[in-house]
Structures are given as structure tokens and as C-alpha cells.
mmCIF file of C-alpha atoms in Angstrom:
data_model
loop_
_atom_site.group_PDB
_atom_site.id
_atom_site.type_symbol
_atom_site.label_atom_id
_atom_site.label_comp_id
_atom_site.label_asym_id
_atom_site.label_seq_id
_atom_site.Cartn_x
_atom_site.Cartn_y
_atom_site.Cartn_z
ATOM 1 C CA UNK A 1 24.248 -6.405 -21.204
ATOM 2 C CA UNK A 2 25.977 -5.085 -18.101
ATOM 3 C CA UNK A 3 25.551 -2.223 -15.636
ATOM 4 C CA UNK A 4 28.660 -0.807 -13.963
ATOM 5 C CA UNK A 5 28.289 1.567 -11.022
ATOM 6 C CA UNK A 6 30.809 3.458 -8.922
ATOM 7 C CA UNK A 7 29.172 6.321 -7.022
ATOM 8 C CA UNK A 8 31.856 7.877 -4.830
ATOM 9 C CA UNK A 9 29.634 10.534 -3.273
ATOM 10 C CA UNK A 10 26.339 12.341 -3.555
ATOM 11 C CA UNK A 11 25.512 15.501 -1.591
ATOM 12 C CA UNK A 12 22.671 17.998 -1.541
ATOM 13 C CA UNK A 13 21.862 21.288 0.126
ATOM 14 C CA UNK A 14 18.545 21.895 1.828
ATOM 15 C CA UNK A 15 16.525 25.116 1.754
ATOM 16 C CA UNK A 16 18.560 26.446 4.703
ATOM 17 C CA UNK A 17 21.788 25.963 2.763
ATOM 18 C CA UNK A 18 22.962 23.030 4.880
ATOM 19 C CA UNK A 19 24.931 20.348 3.065
ATOM 20 C CA UNK A 20 24.010 16.691 3.580
ATOM 21 C CA UNK A 21 25.950 13.610 2.497
ATOM 22 C CA UNK A 22 23.586 11.045 0.965
ATOM 23 C CA UNK A 23 25.893 8.439 -0.612
ATOM 24 C CA UNK A 24 29.456 7.744 0.484
ATOM 25 C CA UNK A 25 30.436 4.737 -1.616
ATOM 26 C CA UNK A 26 28.329 2.421 -3.773
ATOM 27 C CA UNK A 27 30.161 0.276 -6.323
ATOM 28 C CA UNK A 28 28.887 -2.869 -8.064
ATOM 29 C CA UNK A 29 28.186 -4.454 -11.444
ATOM 30 C CA UNK A 30 25.079 -6.289 -12.610
ATOM 31 C CA UNK A 31 24.579 -8.556 -15.616
ATOM 32 C CA UNK A 32 21.533 -9.415 -17.724
ATOM 33 C CA UNK A 33 19.149 -11.763 -15.952
ATOM 34 C CA UNK A 34 20.390 -10.854 -12.467
ATOM 35 C CA UNK A 35 18.234 -9.392 -9.715
ATOM 36 C CA UNK A 36 20.258 -7.188 -7.399
ATOM 37 C CA UNK A 37 18.550 -6.128 -4.175
ATOM 38 C CA UNK A 38 19.668 -3.206 -2.028
ATOM 39 C CA UNK A 39 18.632 -3.524 1.589
ATOM 40 C CA UNK A 40 18.978 -0.555 3.882
ATOM 41 C CA UNK A 41 17.189 1.480 6.543
ATOM 42 C CA UNK A 42 14.628 4.099 5.610
ATOM 43 C CA UNK A 43 16.236 7.389 4.617
ATOM 44 C CA UNK A 44 19.656 5.913 3.855
ATOM 45 C CA UNK A 45 19.718 7.116 0.245
ATOM 46 C CA UNK A 46 18.303 4.130 -1.659
ATOM 47 C CA UNK A 47 15.849 6.142 -3.757
ATOM 48 C CA UNK A 48 18.493 8.775 -4.495
ATOM 49 C CA UNK A 49 20.786 6.032 -5.778
ATOM 50 C CA UNK A 50 18.058 4.701 -8.069
ATOM 51 C CA UNK A 51 17.431 8.146 -9.554
ATOM 52 C CA UNK A 52 21.136 8.316 -10.382
ATOM 53 C CA UNK A 53 21.073 4.864 -11.975
ATOM 54 C CA UNK A 54 17.989 5.761 -14.020
ATOM 55 C CA UNK A 55 19.756 8.851 -15.355
ATOM 56 C CA UNK A 56 17.420 11.277 -13.563
ATOM 57 C CA UNK A 57 20.148 12.790 -11.348
ATOM 58 C CA UNK A 58 23.567 13.690 -12.758
ATOM 59 C CA UNK A 59 24.845 15.707 -9.788
ATOM 60 C CA UNK A 60 27.165 13.156 -8.170
ATOM 61 C CA UNK A 61 30.800 12.109 -8.131
ATOM 62 C CA UNK A 62 31.608 8.829 -9.811
ATOM 63 C CA UNK A 63 30.464 6.964 -12.889
ATOM 64 C CA UNK A 64 27.509 4.927 -14.042
ATOM 65 C CA UNK A 65 27.814 2.927 -17.257
ATOM 66 C CA UNK A 66 24.449 1.728 -18.505
ATOM 67 C CA UNK A 67 24.121 -0.628 -21.493
ATOM 68 C CA UNK A 68 23.953 1.416 -24.685
ATOM 69 C CA UNK A 69 20.401 1.708 -25.957
ATOM 70 C CA UNK A 70 18.929 -0.184 -23.016
ATOM 71 C CA UNK A 71 15.206 0.240 -22.414
ATOM 72 C CA UNK A 72 14.707 1.270 -18.783
ATOM 73 C CA UNK A 73 11.545 0.456 -16.847
ATOM 74 C CA UNK A 74 11.007 2.198 -13.510
ATOM 75 C CA UNK A 75 8.508 1.564 -10.719
ATOM 76 C CA UNK A 76 8.597 4.399 -8.198
ATOM 77 C CA UNK A 77 7.523 4.242 -4.546
ATOM 78 C CA UNK A 78 4.252 5.896 -5.554
ATOM 79 C CA UNK A 79 2.407 4.435 -8.572
ATOM 80 C CA UNK A 80 2.309 7.853 -10.321
ATOM 81 C CA UNK A 81 -0.617 7.014 -12.588
ATOM 82 C CA UNK A 82 -2.408 9.656 -14.635
ATOM 83 C CA UNK A 83 -5.769 10.050 -12.870
ATOM 84 C CA UNK A 84 -7.670 11.047 -16.028
ATOM 85 C CA UNK A 85 -6.639 7.893 -17.916
ATOM 86 C CA UNK A 86 -7.930 4.364 -17.418
ATOM 87 C CA UNK A 87 -5.722 1.458 -16.378
ATOM 88 C CA UNK A 88 -5.316 0.339 -19.989
ATOM 89 C CA UNK A 89 -4.657 3.889 -21.193
ATOM 90 C CA UNK A 90 -1.984 4.407 -18.512
ATOM 91 C CA UNK A 91 -0.180 1.285 -19.710
ATOM 92 C CA UNK A 92 -0.652 1.887 -23.446
ATOM 93 C CA UNK A 93 0.701 5.403 -23.023
ATOM 94 C CA UNK A 94 4.266 4.027 -22.838
ATOM 95 C CA UNK A 95 3.668 1.258 -25.417
ATOM 96 C CA UNK A 96 0.985 2.471 -27.845
ATOM 97 C CA UNK A 97 1.756 -0.263 -30.377
ATOM 98 C CA UNK A 98 1.679 -3.160 -27.908
ATOM 99 C CA UNK A 99 0.107 -6.323 -29.321
ATOM 100 C CA UNK A 100 -3.245 -7.075 -27.676
ATOM 101 C CA UNK A 101 -2.254 -10.660 -26.939
ATOM 102 C CA UNK A 102 0.909 -9.538 -25.113
ATOM 103 C CA UNK A 103 -0.998 -6.903 -23.156
ATOM 104 C CA UNK A 104 -3.677 -9.393 -22.127
ATOM 105 C CA UNK A 105 -1.025 -11.901 -21.042
ATOM 106 C CA UNK A 106 0.690 -9.261 -18.909
ATOM 107 C CA UNK A 107 -2.629 -8.160 -17.394
ATOM 108 C CA UNK A 108 -3.475 -11.797 -16.690
ATOM 109 C CA UNK A 109 -0.297 -12.302 -14.651
ATOM 110 C CA UNK A 110 -0.950 -9.105 -12.691
ATOM 111 C CA UNK A 111 -4.699 -9.782 -12.322
ATOM 112 C CA UNK A 112 -5.640 -6.576 -14.123
ATOM 113 C CA UNK A 113 -7.859 -7.768 -16.987
ATOM 114 C CA UNK A 114 -11.000 -7.024 -14.983
ATOM 115 C CA UNK A 115 -9.791 -3.490 -14.261
ATOM 116 C CA UNK A 116 -8.820 -2.273 -17.738
ATOM 117 C CA UNK A 117 -11.486 0.458 -17.844
ATOM 118 C CA UNK A 118 -11.137 1.563 -14.236
ATOM 119 C CA UNK A 119 -9.475 4.857 -13.355
ATOM 120 C CA UNK A 120 -6.720 5.243 -10.728
ATOM 121 C CA UNK A 121 -9.116 6.819 -8.226
ATOM 122 C CA UNK A 122 -11.153 3.596 -8.283
ATOM 123 C CA UNK A 123 -8.189 1.347 -7.485
ATOM 124 C CA UNK A 124 -6.819 0.052 -4.199
ATOM 125 C CA UNK A 125 -3.121 0.661 -3.513
ATOM 126 C CA UNK A 126 -2.357 -2.950 -4.410
ATOM 127 C CA UNK A 127 -4.051 -2.630 -7.806
ATOM 128 C CA UNK A 128 -2.384 0.720 -8.471
ATOM 129 C CA UNK A 129 1.011 -0.860 -7.785
ATOM 130 C CA UNK A 130 0.185 -3.626 -10.272
ATOM 131 C CA UNK A 131 -0.639 -1.041 -12.933
ATOM 132 C CA UNK A 132 2.715 0.636 -12.271
ATOM 133 C CA UNK A 133 4.413 -2.753 -12.706
ATOM 134 C CA UNK A 134 2.503 -3.385 -15.932
ATOM 135 C CA UNK A 135 3.606 -0.008 -17.254
ATOM 136 C CA UNK A 136 7.239 -0.876 -16.532
ATOM 137 C CA UNK A 137 7.104 -4.405 -17.983
ATOM 138 C CA UNK A 138 5.043 -3.575 -21.070
ATOM 139 C CA UNK A 139 8.039 -1.915 -22.748
ATOM 140 C CA UNK A 140 9.996 -5.178 -22.338
ATOM 141 C CA UNK A 141 12.811 -3.431 -20.443
ATOM 142 C CA UNK A 142 16.455 -4.436 -20.529
ATOM 143 C CA UNK A 143 17.001 -2.707 -17.173
ATOM 144 C CA UNK A 144 14.244 -2.683 -14.546
ATOM 145 C CA UNK A 145 14.321 -0.454 -11.453
ATOM 146 C CA UNK A 146 11.938 -1.182 -8.586
ATOM 147 C CA UNK A 147 11.772 1.323 -5.728
ATOM 148 C CA UNK A 148 9.976 -0.269 -2.737
ATOM 149 C CA UNK A 149 7.227 -1.739 -4.974
ATOM 150 C CA UNK A 150 5.600 -3.600 -2.052
ATOM 151 C CA UNK A 151 5.630 -0.767 0.494
ATOM 152 C CA UNK A 152 2.473 -0.204 2.581
ATOM 153 C CA UNK A 153 0.819 -3.470 1.482
ATOM 154 C CA UNK A 154 -0.436 -6.063 3.948
ATOM 155 C CA UNK A 155 1.581 -9.272 4.199
ATOM 156 C CA UNK A 156 -0.761 -11.446 2.138
ATOM 157 C CA UNK A 157 -1.051 -8.941 -0.715
ATOM 158 C CA UNK A 158 2.691 -8.235 -0.673
ATOM 159 C CA UNK A 159 3.394 -11.971 -0.930
ATOM 160 C CA UNK A 160 1.095 -12.345 -3.950
ATOM 161 C CA UNK A 161 2.560 -9.339 -5.722
ATOM 162 C CA UNK A 162 6.088 -10.569 -4.897
ATOM 163 C CA UNK A 163 5.269 -13.854 -6.644
ATOM 164 C CA UNK A 164 3.974 -11.955 -9.663
ATOM 165 C CA UNK A 165 7.168 -9.895 -9.856
ATOM 166 C CA UNK A 166 9.236 -13.087 -9.666
ATOM 167 C CA UNK A 167 7.192 -14.641 -12.483
ATOM 168 C CA UNK A 168 7.671 -11.599 -14.716
ATOM 169 C CA UNK A 169 11.395 -11.314 -14.003
ATOM 170 C CA UNK A 170 12.025 -15.033 -14.518
ATOM 171 C CA UNK A 171 10.194 -14.929 -17.845
ATOM 172 C CA UNK A 172 12.543 -12.294 -19.279
ATOM 173 C CA UNK A 173 16.309 -11.796 -19.415
ATOM 174 C CA UNK A 174 16.030 -8.455 -17.651
ATOM 175 C CA UNK A 175 18.627 -6.830 -15.425
ATOM 176 C CA UNK A 176 16.755 -5.823 -12.273
ATOM 177 C CA UNK A 177 17.515 -3.596 -9.291
ATOM 178 C CA UNK A 178 15.170 -3.616 -6.323
ATOM 179 C CA UNK A 179 15.523 -1.450 -3.237
ATOM 180 C CA UNK A 180 13.756 -2.373 -0.025
ATOM 181 C CA UNK A 181 14.028 -2.323 3.743
ATOM 182 C CA UNK A 182 12.162 -5.649 3.945
ATOM 183 C CA UNK A 183 14.521 -8.618 4.338
ATOM 184 C CA UNK A 184 11.766 -11.021 3.229
ATOM 185 C CA UNK A 185 11.565 -9.287 -0.169
ATOM 186 C CA UNK A 186 15.338 -9.471 -0.459
ATOM 187 C CA UNK A 187 15.595 -13.158 0.446
ATOM 188 C CA UNK A 188 12.802 -14.220 -1.896
ATOM 189 C CA UNK A 189 13.537 -12.052 -4.953
ATOM 190 C CA UNK A 190 17.277 -11.379 -5.077
ATOM 191 C CA UNK A 191 20.175 -13.145 -6.785
ATOM 192 C CA UNK A 192 22.659 -10.830 -5.085
ATOM 193 C CA UNK A 193 22.008 -8.756 -1.999
ATOM 194 C CA UNK A 194 23.776 -5.503 -1.195
ATOM 195 C CA UNK A 195 23.484 -4.269 2.371
ATOM 196 C CA UNK A 196 23.627 -0.503 2.835
ATOM 197 C CA UNK A 197 24.696 1.478 5.864
ATOM 198 C CA UNK A 198 22.609 4.324 7.305
ATOM 199 C CA UNK A 199 23.071 7.666 5.542
ATOM 200 C CA UNK A 200 25.433 8.391 3.948
ATOM 201 C CA UNK A 201 24.893 5.081 2.176
ATOM 202 C CA UNK A 202 27.748 2.755 1.408
ATOM 203 C CA UNK A 203 27.744 -0.915 0.503
ATOM 204 C CA UNK A 204 28.824 -2.796 3.609
ATOM 205 C CA UNK A 205 28.230 -6.358 2.374
ATOM 206 C CA UNK A 206 27.445 -8.261 -0.796
ATOM 207 C CA UNK A 207 25.673 -11.602 -0.392
ATOM 208 C CA UNK A 208 25.165 -13.935 -3.371
ATOM 209 C CA UNK A 209 22.240 -16.358 -3.314
ATOM 210 C CA UNK A 210 23.076 -19.499 -5.295
ATOM 211 C CA UNK A 211 19.675 -21.202 -5.200
ATOM 212 C CA UNK A 212 17.207 -20.129 -7.928
ATOM 213 C CA UNK A 213 14.145 -18.248 -6.651
ATOM 214 C CA UNK A 214 11.677 -21.047 -7.381
ATOM 215 C CA UNK A 215 13.798 -23.618 -5.542
ATOM 216 C CA UNK A 216 14.170 -21.714 -2.266
ATOM 217 C CA UNK A 217 12.365 -23.427 0.569
ATOM 218 C CA UNK A 218 11.222 -21.900 3.826
ATOM 219 C CA UNK A 219 14.334 -23.106 5.677
ATOM 220 C CA UNK A 220 16.693 -21.464 3.195
ATOM 221 C CA UNK A 221 14.655 -18.246 3.158
ATOM 222 C CA UNK A 222 14.844 -18.166 6.954
ATOM 223 C CA UNK A 223 18.622 -18.751 6.864
ATOM 224 C CA UNK A 224 19.158 -15.942 4.351
ATOM 225 C CA UNK A 225 17.059 -13.542 6.426
ATOM 226 C CA UNK A 226 18.961 -14.522 9.555
ATOM 227 C CA UNK A 227 22.289 -13.879 7.806
ATOM 228 C CA UNK A 228 21.096 -10.447 6.662
ATOM 229 C CA UNK A 229 19.952 -9.469 10.146
ATOM 230 C CA UNK A 230 23.142 -10.804 11.739
ATOM 231 C CA UNK A 231 25.259 -8.658 9.453
ATOM 232 C CA UNK A 232 23.081 -5.588 9.934
ATOM 233 C CA UNK A 233 23.012 -5.967 13.715
ATOM 234 C CA UNK A 234 26.668 -6.984 14.040
ATOM 235 C CA UNK A 235 28.131 -4.326 11.796
ATOM 236 C CA UNK A 236 30.825 -6.719 10.471
ATOM 237 C CA UNK A 237 30.776 -7.394 6.747
ATOM 238 C CA UNK A 238 32.637 -9.339 4.100
ATOM 239 C CA UNK A 239 33.982 -6.146 2.604
ATOM 240 C CA UNK A 240 35.013 -4.765 5.966
ATOM 241 C CA UNK A 241 36.735 -8.010 6.931
ATOM 242 C CA UNK A 242 38.634 -8.437 3.672
#
């Protein structure tokens, strides 16, 4: 199970007919069980890249080779739940034959068992994001795409949900791509970090993290975050220097 990506360029035209460069060079490969995290400033093209990788946007130059027959789970920036369906119905919609024991176990991890019959309008943003995660994980994806899944949450809630994501990812051999502008998310969740330039996005550094997620202490997390910020602020990267 392997994802191979080489996006040479992605452009679009706005309503006024003006052309904008969104991606100028993103190339990497990811294997099963790896969590790749893309860190970049807001508006740099991260979400556009994920739409390409998910097969939702074919208008680009380059190539994306996804594993044949891979089940793809996607969590968008907005939860995108159907407001007229309950939490359980929103999740069962993508996996109607899911075993009750498996569904309950997933809901237990995400603290959703008490909210099965609630509707999206009755949920906080944190709960809605958990339902979106449940919907992505319930299909037992081979390739998981997470687009800013912790955005707009307070620090305490983001930390709890981050731990839940780590638990779900570690319990499955799933190839995962997360995009974020939060270096804490990157340092705590990633196996490999890819730093992106401002738009048009290009990969300016690739940082492997050798220590497993569960074994990373506060000192190592702080060192990883410091390295990320140093590279972002300094503008010098491994790829540039090689």
C-alpha cells in the first residue's frame, strides 16, 4: 500500500478571469501505517492539494498514484453532516452494514455513544468534528485524509481530540495525510512532516520523526516544534541545501 504524488503545478482562474498559481511543486510518497503531516500558512494551497489527492480535482499537472482499490476516508474542514439525520444515521450512511459492536467501540473512543440520537444542530463544534471522524473511520479506510480536523477548537478540546485521532490511527494500518497550520498537531501526530511555502505551495522541507507517537515526551515535542519554526522563519531547508 503506497501513495505516490508529484504535483508539478495547479492553477485556477477567478470570476474576473485572473489566473492564480496554487501549487508549484509537491512531490512525496507515503506508505501504509505512516502519518504524513503538511504544515503551511493559511491559504497556501493545502486544501486544494488534498482535493487532488482524494481524486476530487483532476485539473492539475503531474501525477498521483493511489493504491488500487483503496478505501478513502476524508474529514473536511467543516464537518458536513446531514442536518436531517441523527449522529448514528450520519455514520451508518457510509457503512450501512457496520457491526453494532464495531460501531459502539468507535463511538466509545470518540465519546459519541451518548449522542447517537442527537441531530447535528444539537451538537457543539467539537462533537460535530468527532462525528465527521467517526464517519471517516467507520469504513476502515486504507487512506485517510484529514483537513484541519482540529481547527477552531479550544486548546483543551483539541488536545483530547488529537489523542483520540492518534488512538484510532495507531489501531489500524492506515495511510494518513493531515494538513494543518498548527505545529503542535504536527509534532504530536506526524511520522513525517512536510513544510510548505506560502502560495504557490511547494515542499520546502521534509522532517522525519523517529520516535513513536506514544513515546514522545514534552521535551522532544518542544524540540520538534522549535525545529519546525526555525525552518519556517529561516527559510533554509534540507531540500534547498542539498
